[in-house]
Short mmCIF file of C-alpha atoms in Angstrom, two decimals:
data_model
loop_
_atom_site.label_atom_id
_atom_site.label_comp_id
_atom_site.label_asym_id
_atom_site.label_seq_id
_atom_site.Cartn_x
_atom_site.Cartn_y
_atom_site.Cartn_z
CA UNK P 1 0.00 0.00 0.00
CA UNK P 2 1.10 3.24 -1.12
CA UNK P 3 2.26 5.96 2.05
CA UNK P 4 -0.50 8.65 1.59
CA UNK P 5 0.60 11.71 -0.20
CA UNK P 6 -2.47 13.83 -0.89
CA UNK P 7 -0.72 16.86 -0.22
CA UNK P 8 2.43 16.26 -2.16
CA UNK P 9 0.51 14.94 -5.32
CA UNK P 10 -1.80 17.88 -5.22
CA UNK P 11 1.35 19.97 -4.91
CA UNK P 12 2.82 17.83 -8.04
CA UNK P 13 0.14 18.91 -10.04
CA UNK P 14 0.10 22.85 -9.03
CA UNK P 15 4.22 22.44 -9.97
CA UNK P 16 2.89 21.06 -13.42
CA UNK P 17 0.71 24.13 -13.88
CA UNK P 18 2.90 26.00 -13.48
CA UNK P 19 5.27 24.47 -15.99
CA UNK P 20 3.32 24.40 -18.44
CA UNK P 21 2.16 28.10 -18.11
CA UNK P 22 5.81 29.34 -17.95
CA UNK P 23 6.30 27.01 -21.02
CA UNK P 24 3.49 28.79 -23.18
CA UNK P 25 4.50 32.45 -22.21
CA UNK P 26 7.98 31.66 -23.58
CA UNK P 27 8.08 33.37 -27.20
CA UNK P 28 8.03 30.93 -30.21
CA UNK P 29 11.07 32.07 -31.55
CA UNK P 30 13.12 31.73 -28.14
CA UNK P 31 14.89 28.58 -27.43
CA UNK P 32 13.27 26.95 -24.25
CA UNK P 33 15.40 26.40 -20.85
CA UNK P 34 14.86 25.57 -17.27
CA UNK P 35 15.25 28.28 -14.61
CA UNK P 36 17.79 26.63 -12.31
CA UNK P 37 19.12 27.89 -8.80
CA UNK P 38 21.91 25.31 -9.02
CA UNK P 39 23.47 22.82 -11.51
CA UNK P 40 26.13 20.26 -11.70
CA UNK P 41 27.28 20.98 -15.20
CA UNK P 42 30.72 22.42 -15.24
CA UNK P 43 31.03 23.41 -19.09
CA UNK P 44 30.82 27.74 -19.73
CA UNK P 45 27.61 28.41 -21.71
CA UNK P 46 25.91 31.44 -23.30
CA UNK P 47 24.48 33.91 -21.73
CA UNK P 48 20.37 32.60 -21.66
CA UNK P 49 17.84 35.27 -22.93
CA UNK P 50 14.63 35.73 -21.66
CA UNK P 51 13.11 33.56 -18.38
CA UNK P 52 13.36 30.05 -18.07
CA UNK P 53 10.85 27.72 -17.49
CA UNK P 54 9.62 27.65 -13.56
CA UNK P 55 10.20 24.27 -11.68
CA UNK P 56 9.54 25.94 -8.50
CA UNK P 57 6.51 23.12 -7.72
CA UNK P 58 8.95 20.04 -9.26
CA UNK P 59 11.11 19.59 -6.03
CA UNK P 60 9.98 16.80 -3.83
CA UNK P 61 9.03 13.57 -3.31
CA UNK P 62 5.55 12.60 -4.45
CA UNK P 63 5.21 9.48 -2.19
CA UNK P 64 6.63 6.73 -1.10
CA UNK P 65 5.67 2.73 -1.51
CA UNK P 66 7.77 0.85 0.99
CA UNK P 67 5.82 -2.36 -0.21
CA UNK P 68 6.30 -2.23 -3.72
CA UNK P 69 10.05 -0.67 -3.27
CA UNK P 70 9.75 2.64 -5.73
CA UNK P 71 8.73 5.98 -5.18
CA UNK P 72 7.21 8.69 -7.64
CA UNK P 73 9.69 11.79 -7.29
CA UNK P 74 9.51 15.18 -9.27
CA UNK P 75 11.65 15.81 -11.67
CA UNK P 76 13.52 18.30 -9.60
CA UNK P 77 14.24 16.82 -6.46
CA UNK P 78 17.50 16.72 -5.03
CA UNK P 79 19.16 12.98 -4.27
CA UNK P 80 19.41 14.81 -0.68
CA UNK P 81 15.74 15.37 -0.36
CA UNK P 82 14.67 11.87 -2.07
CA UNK P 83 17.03 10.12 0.55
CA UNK P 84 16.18 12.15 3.37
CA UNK P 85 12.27 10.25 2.33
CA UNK P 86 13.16 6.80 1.72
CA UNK P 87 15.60 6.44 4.71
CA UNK P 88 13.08 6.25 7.45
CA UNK P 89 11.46 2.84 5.49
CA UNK P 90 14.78 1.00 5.49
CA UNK P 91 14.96 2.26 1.44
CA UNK P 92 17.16 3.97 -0.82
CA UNK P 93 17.53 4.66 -4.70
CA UNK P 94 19.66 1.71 -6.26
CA UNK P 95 22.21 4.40 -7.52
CA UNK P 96 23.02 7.35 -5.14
CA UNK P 97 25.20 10.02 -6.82
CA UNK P 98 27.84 11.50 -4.79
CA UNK P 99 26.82 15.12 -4.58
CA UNK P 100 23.20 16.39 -2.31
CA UNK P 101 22.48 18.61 -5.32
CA UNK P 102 22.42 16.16 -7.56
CA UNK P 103 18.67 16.05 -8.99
CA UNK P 104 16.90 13.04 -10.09
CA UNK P 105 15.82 14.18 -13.38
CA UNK P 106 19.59 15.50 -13.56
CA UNK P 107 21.35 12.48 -12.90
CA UNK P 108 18.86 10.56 -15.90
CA UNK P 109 19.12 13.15 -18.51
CA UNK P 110 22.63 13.50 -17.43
CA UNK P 111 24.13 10.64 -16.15
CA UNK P 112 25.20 9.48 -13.10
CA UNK P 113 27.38 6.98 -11.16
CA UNK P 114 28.46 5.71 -7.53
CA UNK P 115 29.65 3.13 -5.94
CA UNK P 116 26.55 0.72 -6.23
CA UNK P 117 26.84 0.98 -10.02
CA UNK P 118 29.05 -2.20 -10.20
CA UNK P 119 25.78 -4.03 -9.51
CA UNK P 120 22.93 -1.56 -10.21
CA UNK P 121 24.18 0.02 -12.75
CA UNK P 122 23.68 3.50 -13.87
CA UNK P 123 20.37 5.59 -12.47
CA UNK P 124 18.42 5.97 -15.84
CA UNK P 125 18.27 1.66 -15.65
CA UNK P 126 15.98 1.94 -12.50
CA UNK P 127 13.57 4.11 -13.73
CA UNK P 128 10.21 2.60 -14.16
CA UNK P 129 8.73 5.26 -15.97
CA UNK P 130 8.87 9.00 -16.25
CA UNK P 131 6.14 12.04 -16.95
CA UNK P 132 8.52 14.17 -19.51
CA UNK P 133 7.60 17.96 -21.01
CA UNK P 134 8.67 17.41 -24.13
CA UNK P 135 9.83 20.13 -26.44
CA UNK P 136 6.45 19.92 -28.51
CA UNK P 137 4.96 20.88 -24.64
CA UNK P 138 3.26 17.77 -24.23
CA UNK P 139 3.48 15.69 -21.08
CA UNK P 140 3.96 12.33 -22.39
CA UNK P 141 4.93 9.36 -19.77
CA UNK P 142 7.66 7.35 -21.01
CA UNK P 143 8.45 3.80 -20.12
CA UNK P 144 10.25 0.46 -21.76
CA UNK P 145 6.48 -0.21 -23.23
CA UNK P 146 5.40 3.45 -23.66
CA UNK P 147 7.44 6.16 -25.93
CA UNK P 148 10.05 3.82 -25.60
CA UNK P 149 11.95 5.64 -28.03
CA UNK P 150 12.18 8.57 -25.88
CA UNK P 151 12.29 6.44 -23.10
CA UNK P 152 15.65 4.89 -24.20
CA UNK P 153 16.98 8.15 -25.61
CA UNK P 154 16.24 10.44 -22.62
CA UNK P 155 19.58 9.29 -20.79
CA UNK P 156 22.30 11.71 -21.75
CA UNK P 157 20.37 14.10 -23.69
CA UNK P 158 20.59 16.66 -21.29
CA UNK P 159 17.16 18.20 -21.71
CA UNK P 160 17.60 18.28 -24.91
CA UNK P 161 14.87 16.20 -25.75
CA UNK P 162 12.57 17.41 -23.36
CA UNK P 163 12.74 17.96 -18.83
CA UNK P 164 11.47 14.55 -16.70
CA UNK P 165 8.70 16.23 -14.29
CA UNK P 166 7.99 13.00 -12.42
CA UNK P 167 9.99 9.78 -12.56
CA UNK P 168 8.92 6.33 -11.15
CA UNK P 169 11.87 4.62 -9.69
CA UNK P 170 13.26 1.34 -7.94
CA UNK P 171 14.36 1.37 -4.23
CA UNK P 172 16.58 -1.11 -2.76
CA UNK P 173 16.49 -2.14 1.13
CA UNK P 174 19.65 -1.07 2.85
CA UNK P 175 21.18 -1.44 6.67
CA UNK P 176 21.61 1.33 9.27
CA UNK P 177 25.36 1.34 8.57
CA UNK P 178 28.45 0.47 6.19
CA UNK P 179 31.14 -1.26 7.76
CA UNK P 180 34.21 -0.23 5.40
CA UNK P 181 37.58 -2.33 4.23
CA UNK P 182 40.20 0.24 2.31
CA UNK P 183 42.35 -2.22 0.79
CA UNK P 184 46.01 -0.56 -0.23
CA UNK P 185 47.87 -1.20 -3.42
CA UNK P 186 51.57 -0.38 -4.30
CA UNK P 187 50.48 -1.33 -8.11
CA UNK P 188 47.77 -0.42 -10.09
CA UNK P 189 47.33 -3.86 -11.69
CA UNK P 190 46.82 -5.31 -8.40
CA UNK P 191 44.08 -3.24 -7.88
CA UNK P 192 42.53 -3.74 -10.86
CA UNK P 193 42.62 -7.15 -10.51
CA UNK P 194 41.30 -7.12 -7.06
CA UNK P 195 38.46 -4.89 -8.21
CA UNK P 196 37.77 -7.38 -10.97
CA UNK P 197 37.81 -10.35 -8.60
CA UNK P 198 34.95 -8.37 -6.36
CA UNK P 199 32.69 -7.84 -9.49
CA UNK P 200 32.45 -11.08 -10.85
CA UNK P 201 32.45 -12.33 -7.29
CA UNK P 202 30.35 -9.76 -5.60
CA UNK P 203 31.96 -10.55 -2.37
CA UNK P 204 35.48 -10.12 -0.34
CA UNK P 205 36.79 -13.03 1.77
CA UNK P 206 33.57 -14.51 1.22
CA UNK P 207 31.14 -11.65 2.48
CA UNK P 208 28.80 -9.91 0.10
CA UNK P 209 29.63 -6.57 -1.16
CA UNK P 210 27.35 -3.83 -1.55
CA UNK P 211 29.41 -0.60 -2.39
CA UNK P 212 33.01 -0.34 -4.13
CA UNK P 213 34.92 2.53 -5.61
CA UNK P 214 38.76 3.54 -5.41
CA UNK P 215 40.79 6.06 -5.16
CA UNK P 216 44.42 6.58 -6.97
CA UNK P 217 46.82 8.59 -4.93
CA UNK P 218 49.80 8.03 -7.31
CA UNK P 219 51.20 4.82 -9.31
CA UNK P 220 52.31 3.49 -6.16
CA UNK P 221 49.25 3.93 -3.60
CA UNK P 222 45.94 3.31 -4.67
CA UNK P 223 43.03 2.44 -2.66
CA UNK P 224 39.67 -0.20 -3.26
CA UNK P 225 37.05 0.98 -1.00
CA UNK P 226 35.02 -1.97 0.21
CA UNK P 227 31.50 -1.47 1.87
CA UNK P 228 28.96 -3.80 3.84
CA UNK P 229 25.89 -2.95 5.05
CA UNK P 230 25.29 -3.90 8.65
CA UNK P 231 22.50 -3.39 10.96
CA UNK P 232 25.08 -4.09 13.90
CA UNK P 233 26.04 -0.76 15.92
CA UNK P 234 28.82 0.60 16.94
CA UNK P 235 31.08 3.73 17.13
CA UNK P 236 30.94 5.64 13.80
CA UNK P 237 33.27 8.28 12.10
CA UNK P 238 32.24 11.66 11.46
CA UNK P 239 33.73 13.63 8.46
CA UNK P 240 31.24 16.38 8.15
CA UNK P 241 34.09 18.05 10.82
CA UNK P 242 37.30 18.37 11.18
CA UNK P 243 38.52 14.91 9.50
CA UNK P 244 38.37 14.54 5.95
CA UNK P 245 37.77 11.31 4.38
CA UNK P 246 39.30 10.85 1.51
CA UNK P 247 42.68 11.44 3.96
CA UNK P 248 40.95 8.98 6.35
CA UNK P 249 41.43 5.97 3.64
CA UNK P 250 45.18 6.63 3.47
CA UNK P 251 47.38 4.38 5.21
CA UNK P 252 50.96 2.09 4.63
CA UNK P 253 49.97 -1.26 3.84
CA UNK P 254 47.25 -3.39 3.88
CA UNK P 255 43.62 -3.58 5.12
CA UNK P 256 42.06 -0.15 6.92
CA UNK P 257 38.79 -0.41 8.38
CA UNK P 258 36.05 2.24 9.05
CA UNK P 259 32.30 2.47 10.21
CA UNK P 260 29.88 5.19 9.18
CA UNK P 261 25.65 5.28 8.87
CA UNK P 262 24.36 4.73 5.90
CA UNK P 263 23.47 8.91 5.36
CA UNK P 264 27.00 9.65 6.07
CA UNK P 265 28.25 7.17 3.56
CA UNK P 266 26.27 8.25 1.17
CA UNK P 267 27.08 11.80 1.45
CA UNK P 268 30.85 11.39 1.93
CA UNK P 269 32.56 12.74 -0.91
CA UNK P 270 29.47 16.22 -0.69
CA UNK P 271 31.41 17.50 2.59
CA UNK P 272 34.89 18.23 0.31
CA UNK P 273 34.06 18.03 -3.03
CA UNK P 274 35.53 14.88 -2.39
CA UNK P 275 38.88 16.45 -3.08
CA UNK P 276 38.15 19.70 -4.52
CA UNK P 277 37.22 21.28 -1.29
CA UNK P 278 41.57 22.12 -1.05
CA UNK P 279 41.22 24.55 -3.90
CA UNK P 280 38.78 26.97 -1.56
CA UNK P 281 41.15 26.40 1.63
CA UNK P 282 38.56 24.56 3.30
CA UNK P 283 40.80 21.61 4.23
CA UNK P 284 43.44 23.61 6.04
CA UNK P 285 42.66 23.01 10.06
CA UNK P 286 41.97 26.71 10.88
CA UNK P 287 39.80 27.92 7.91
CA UNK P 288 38.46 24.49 8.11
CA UNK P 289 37.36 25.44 11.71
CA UNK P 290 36.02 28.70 11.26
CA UNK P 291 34.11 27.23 7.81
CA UNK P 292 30.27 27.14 8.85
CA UNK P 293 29.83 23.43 8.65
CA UNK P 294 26.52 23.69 7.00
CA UNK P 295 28.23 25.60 3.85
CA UNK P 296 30.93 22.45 3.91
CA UNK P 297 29.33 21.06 0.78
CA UNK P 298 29.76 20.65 -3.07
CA UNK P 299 26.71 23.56 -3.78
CA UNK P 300 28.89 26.25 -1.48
CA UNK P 301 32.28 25.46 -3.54
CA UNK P 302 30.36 25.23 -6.50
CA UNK P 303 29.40 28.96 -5.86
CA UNK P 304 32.56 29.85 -5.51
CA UNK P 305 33.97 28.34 -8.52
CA UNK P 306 31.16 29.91 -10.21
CA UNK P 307 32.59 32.89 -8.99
CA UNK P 308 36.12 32.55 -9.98
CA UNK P 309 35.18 31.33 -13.56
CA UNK P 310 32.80 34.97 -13.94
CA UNK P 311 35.60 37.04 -12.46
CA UNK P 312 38.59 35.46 -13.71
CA UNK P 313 40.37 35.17 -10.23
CA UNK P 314 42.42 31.83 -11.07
CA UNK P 315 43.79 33.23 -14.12
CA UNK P 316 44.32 36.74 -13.06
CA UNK P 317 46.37 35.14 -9.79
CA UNK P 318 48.17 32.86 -11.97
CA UNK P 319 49.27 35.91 -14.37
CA UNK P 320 50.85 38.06 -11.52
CA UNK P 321 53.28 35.23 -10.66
CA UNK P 322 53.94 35.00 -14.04
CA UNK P 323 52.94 31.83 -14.78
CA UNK P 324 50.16 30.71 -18.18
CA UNK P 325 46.94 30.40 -17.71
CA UNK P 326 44.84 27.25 -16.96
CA UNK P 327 42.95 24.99 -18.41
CA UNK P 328 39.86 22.83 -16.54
CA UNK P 329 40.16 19.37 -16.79
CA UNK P 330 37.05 18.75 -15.30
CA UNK P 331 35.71 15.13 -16.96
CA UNK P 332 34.38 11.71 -15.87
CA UNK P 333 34.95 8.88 -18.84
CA UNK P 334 34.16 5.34 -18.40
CA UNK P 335 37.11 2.83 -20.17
CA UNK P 336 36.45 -1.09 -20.09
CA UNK P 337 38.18 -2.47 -17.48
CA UNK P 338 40.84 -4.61 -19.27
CA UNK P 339 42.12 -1.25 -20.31
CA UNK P 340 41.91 0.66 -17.19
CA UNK P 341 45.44 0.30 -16.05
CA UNK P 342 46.94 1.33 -19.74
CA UNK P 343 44.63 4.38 -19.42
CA UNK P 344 45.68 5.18 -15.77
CA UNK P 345 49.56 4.59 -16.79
CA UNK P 346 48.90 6.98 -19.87
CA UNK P 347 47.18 9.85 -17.58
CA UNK P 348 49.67 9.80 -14.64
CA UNK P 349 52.40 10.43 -17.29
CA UNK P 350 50.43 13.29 -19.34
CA UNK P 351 48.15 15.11 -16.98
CA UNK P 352 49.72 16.36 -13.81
CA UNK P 353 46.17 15.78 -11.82
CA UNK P 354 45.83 13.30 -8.66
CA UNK P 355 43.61 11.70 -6.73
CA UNK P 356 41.93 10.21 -9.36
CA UNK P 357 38.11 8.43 -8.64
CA UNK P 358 37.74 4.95 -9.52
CA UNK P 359 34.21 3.56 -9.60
CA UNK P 360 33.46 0.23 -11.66
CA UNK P 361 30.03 -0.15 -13.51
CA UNK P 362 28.24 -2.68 -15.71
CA UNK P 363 24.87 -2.05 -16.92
CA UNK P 364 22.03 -4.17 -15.36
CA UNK P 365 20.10 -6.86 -17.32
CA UNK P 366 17.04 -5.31 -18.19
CA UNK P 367 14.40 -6.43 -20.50
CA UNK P 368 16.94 -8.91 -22.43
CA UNK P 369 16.10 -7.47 -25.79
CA UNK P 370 19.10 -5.34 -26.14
CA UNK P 371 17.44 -1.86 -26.66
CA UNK P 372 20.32 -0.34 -24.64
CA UNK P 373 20.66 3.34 -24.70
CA UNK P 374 21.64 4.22 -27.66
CA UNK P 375 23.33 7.79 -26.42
CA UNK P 376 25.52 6.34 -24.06
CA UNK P 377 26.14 3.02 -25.89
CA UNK P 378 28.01 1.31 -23.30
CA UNK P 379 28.13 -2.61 -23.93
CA UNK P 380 26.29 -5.30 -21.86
CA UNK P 381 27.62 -7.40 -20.26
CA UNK P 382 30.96 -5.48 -19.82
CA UNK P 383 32.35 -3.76 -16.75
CA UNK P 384 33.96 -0.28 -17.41
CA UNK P 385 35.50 1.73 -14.77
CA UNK P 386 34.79 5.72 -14.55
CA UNK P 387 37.68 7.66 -14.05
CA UNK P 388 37.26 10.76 -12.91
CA UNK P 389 39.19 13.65 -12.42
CA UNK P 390 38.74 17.14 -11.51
CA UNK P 391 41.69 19.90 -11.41
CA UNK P 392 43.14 22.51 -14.06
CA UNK P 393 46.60 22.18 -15.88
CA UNK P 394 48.73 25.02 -17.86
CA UNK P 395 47.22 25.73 -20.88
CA UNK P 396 48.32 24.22 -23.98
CA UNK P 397 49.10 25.68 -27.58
CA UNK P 398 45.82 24.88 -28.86
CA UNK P 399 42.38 25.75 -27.12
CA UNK P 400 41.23 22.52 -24.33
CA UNK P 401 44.75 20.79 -25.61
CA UNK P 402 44.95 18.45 -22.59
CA UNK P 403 40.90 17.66 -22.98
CA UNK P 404 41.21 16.79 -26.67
CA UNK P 405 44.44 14.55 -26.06
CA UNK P 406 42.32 12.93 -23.52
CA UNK P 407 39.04 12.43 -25.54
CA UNK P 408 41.17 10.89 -27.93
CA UNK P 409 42.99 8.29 -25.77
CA UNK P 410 39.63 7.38 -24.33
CA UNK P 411 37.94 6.66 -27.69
CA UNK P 412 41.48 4.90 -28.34
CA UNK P 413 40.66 2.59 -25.71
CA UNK P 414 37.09 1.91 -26.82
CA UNK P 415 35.92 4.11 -23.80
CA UNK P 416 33.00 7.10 -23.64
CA UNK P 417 33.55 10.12 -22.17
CA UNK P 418 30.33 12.05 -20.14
CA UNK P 419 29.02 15.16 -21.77
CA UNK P 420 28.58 17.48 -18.22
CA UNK P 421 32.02 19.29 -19.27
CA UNK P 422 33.77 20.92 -21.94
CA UNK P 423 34.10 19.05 -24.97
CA UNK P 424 35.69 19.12 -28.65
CA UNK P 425 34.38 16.77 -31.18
CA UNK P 426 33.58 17.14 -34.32
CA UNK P 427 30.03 16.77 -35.45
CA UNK P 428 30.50 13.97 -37.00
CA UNK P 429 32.52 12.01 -34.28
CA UNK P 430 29.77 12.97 -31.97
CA UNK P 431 26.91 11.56 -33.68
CA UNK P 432 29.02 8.25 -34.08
CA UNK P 433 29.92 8.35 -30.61
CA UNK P 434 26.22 9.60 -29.07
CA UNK P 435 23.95 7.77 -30.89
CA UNK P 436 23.37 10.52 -33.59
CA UNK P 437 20.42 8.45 -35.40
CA UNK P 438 18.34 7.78 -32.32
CA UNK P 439 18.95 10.95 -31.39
CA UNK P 440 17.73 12.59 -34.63
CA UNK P 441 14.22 10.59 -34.79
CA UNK P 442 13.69 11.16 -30.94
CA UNK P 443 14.38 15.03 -31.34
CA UNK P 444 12.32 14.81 -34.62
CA UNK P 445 8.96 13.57 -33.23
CA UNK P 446 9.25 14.92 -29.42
CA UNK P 447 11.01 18.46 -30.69
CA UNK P 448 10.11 19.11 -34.06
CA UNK P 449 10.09 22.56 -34.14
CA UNK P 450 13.24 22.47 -32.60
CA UNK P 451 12.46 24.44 -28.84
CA UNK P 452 15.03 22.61 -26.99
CA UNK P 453 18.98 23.15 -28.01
CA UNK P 454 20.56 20.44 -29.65
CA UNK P 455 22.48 17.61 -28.06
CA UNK P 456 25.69 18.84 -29.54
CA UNK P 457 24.96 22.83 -29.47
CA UNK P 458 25.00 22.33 -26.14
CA UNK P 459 27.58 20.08 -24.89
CA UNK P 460 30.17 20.89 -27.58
CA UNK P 461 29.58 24.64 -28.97
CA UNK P 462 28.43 25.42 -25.15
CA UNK P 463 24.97 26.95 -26.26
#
């Protein structure tokens, strides 16, 4: 039986309303946007004319079914929120991205990964169905048997093929805590290999494993972080204060072992950016203790960068101690993992960026007729590993030099890269690479006058 929810659904449908009006008073000619407080995308755009569509009434959970396991959320809801709901039932969504901000209708249309996704997959596979404004201004509900064609082409269009308003999603049971095994490496194949073991295993010294991601410090220390969910208490760590936790995993040799609740786990890497936190001083031990902890989170620094990116600051501090510019290497690319280490070797000898995030994936079985997703056209059946990595490096002789050399070592390596950053490929690589046919029949019947930006105006020319 469905939790009651007459307020939020009647709230749902006021948000709609509204939608839909602010969608009609945009001017036919004008290219169609949402009006965002926040976002997660880290590539420079054009400047937006006009107002943007209001999703004001799209930000919360519609209800909760602890029976069935799913939940109906808005569109805009953060992963914050939508945990903060399915928590108190012993629940959570089968893919958690790392950041609060992180919206569900965000991390479908954009992608998005954590350390479940070595046996859940990405979020977009545990969608049941979704409500989508499409560019036409239709709500049409999408599903494997319903608009399938959008339904399989909505992941990594980035609202470019229309904005999910509700979604219909899976929930998995989880524990009150994660009991945590960082494993050290001195090599990266062992890691790899270990990592590999775990996958096709799904367990460690026998015991099942329910969360797994790494972390590469250099060639010579690397990290698997192994996590169980257990209902047994017991002290827990804290790194919403003064400890950090990606420092907390470090150590000489060996097994390290850790306890946190199953909210602070999932929000570990939010506190610092996971790593990024450093550039704001925010992990030195007297800003860090004058730092509000409620602004210690990815939105605050994300404010700030946004600030330093309008005003120049990085550049401008770079240029009185004489030193170039920079350029932001800002990307997340998935390689299969039989080629993981020769990518890892390649980028810790060409791009002076470290820690690097590790986080395996393999796409889940779904209706065995392999429809896939044709814009992200990872292969079934085969586990990639994400690499991500988030810094800035002297710019180059050529314009995003250090992005394009990496772009091309991924696609070298029969790898994809994720669109929420700057990138440089030609048209026609892109289509080849992003499913440029499915694409082009989707945005033909759900956009055909052409409202929404296009898939590569927007991640490529930055529109």
């Amino acid at each position: 039986m469905s939790v009651p929810a007459t307020d939020a659904r009647t709230a749902h449908a006021a948000g709609v309303e509204r939608l839909l009006a602010s969608y009609r008073a945009v001017a036919p000619t004008a290219t169609v946007r949402l009006a965002k407080p926040t976002s997660n995308l880290f590539r420079a755009r054009a400047k937006a004319d006009g107002t943007g569509l209001d999703t004001s009434g799209l930000t919360h959970v519609i209800s909760v079914d602890p029976e069935a396991c799913t939940a109906d959320v808005a569109g805009m809801c953060t992963y914050a929120d939508l945990v903060d709901a399915t928590l108190p039932y012993g629940l959570a969504p089968l893919v958690v991205p790392q950041l609060k901000t992180i919206t569900l209708g965000g991390a479908v249309t954009g992608l998005g990964i954590e350390s479940t996704s070595f046996r859940n997959g990405l979020p977009h596979e545990s969608v049941l169905e979704m409500d989508i404004l499409t560019g036409a201004g239709e709500i049409v509900t999408a599903s494997p048997s319903e608009h399938s064609d959008l339904f399989r082409a909505f992941p990594n269009s980035y609202g470019t093929l229309g904005y999910a308003v509700r979604l219909r999603i899976e929930l998995e049971p989880v524990e009150p805590f994660v009991a945590l095994t960082h494993l050290r490496f001195h090599a990266l194949a062992g890691l790899v290999k270990a990592m590999d073991d775990i996958i096709e295993t799904g367990r460690l010294d026998g015991v099942p494993v329910d969360y797994l991601d790494g972390v590469v410090f250099s060639a010579d220390e690397s990290y698997l972080c192994v996590g169980m969910q257990t209902a047994a208490s017991g002290p827990v760590s804290d790194y919403t204060g003064q400890q950090i936790y990606y420092r907390s995993i470090q150590h000489d040799d060996g097994a390290k072992h850790d306890r946190l609740t199953i909210g602070d786990y999932l929000w570990r890497w939010d506190t610092d950016w996971f790593w990024c936190s450093a550039a704001f001083g925010a992990q030195h031990p007297l800003i860090r203790r004058l730092w509000p902890r409620r602004l210690r989170r990815s939105s605050s620094y994300w404010k700030l960068m946004k600030l330093e990116r309008r005003f120049d600051l990085g550049d401008r501090l770079e240029k009185l101690k004489g030193r170039p510019p920079r350029e932001r290497v800002i990307q997340d690319v998935e390689v299969p993992i039989e080629r993981c280490v020769e990518f890892l070797d390649w980028f810790l000898a060409n791009v002076p960026i470290e820690p690097i995030w590790l986080c395996p994936l393999r796409l889940r079985d779904d209706d065995g007729a392999g429809a896939g997703w044709p814009l992200y056209p990872l292969r079934p059946q085969q586990t990639y590993v994400n690499v991500g990595f988030w810094s800035t490096v002297p710019v180059g002789s050529t314009e995003g030099e250090t992005n394009r050399r990496i772009e091309h070592k991924v696609g070298e390596l029969d790898g994809h890269k994720s669109l929420y950053s700057d990138s440089f490929y030609s048209p026609d690589e892109f289509d080849r690479l992003y499913g440029g046919d499915a694409y082009g029949a989707a945005k033909a019947r759900y956009d055909p006058d052409s409202r929404l930006l296009d898939l590569y105006a927007k991640a490529v020319q930055r529109r």
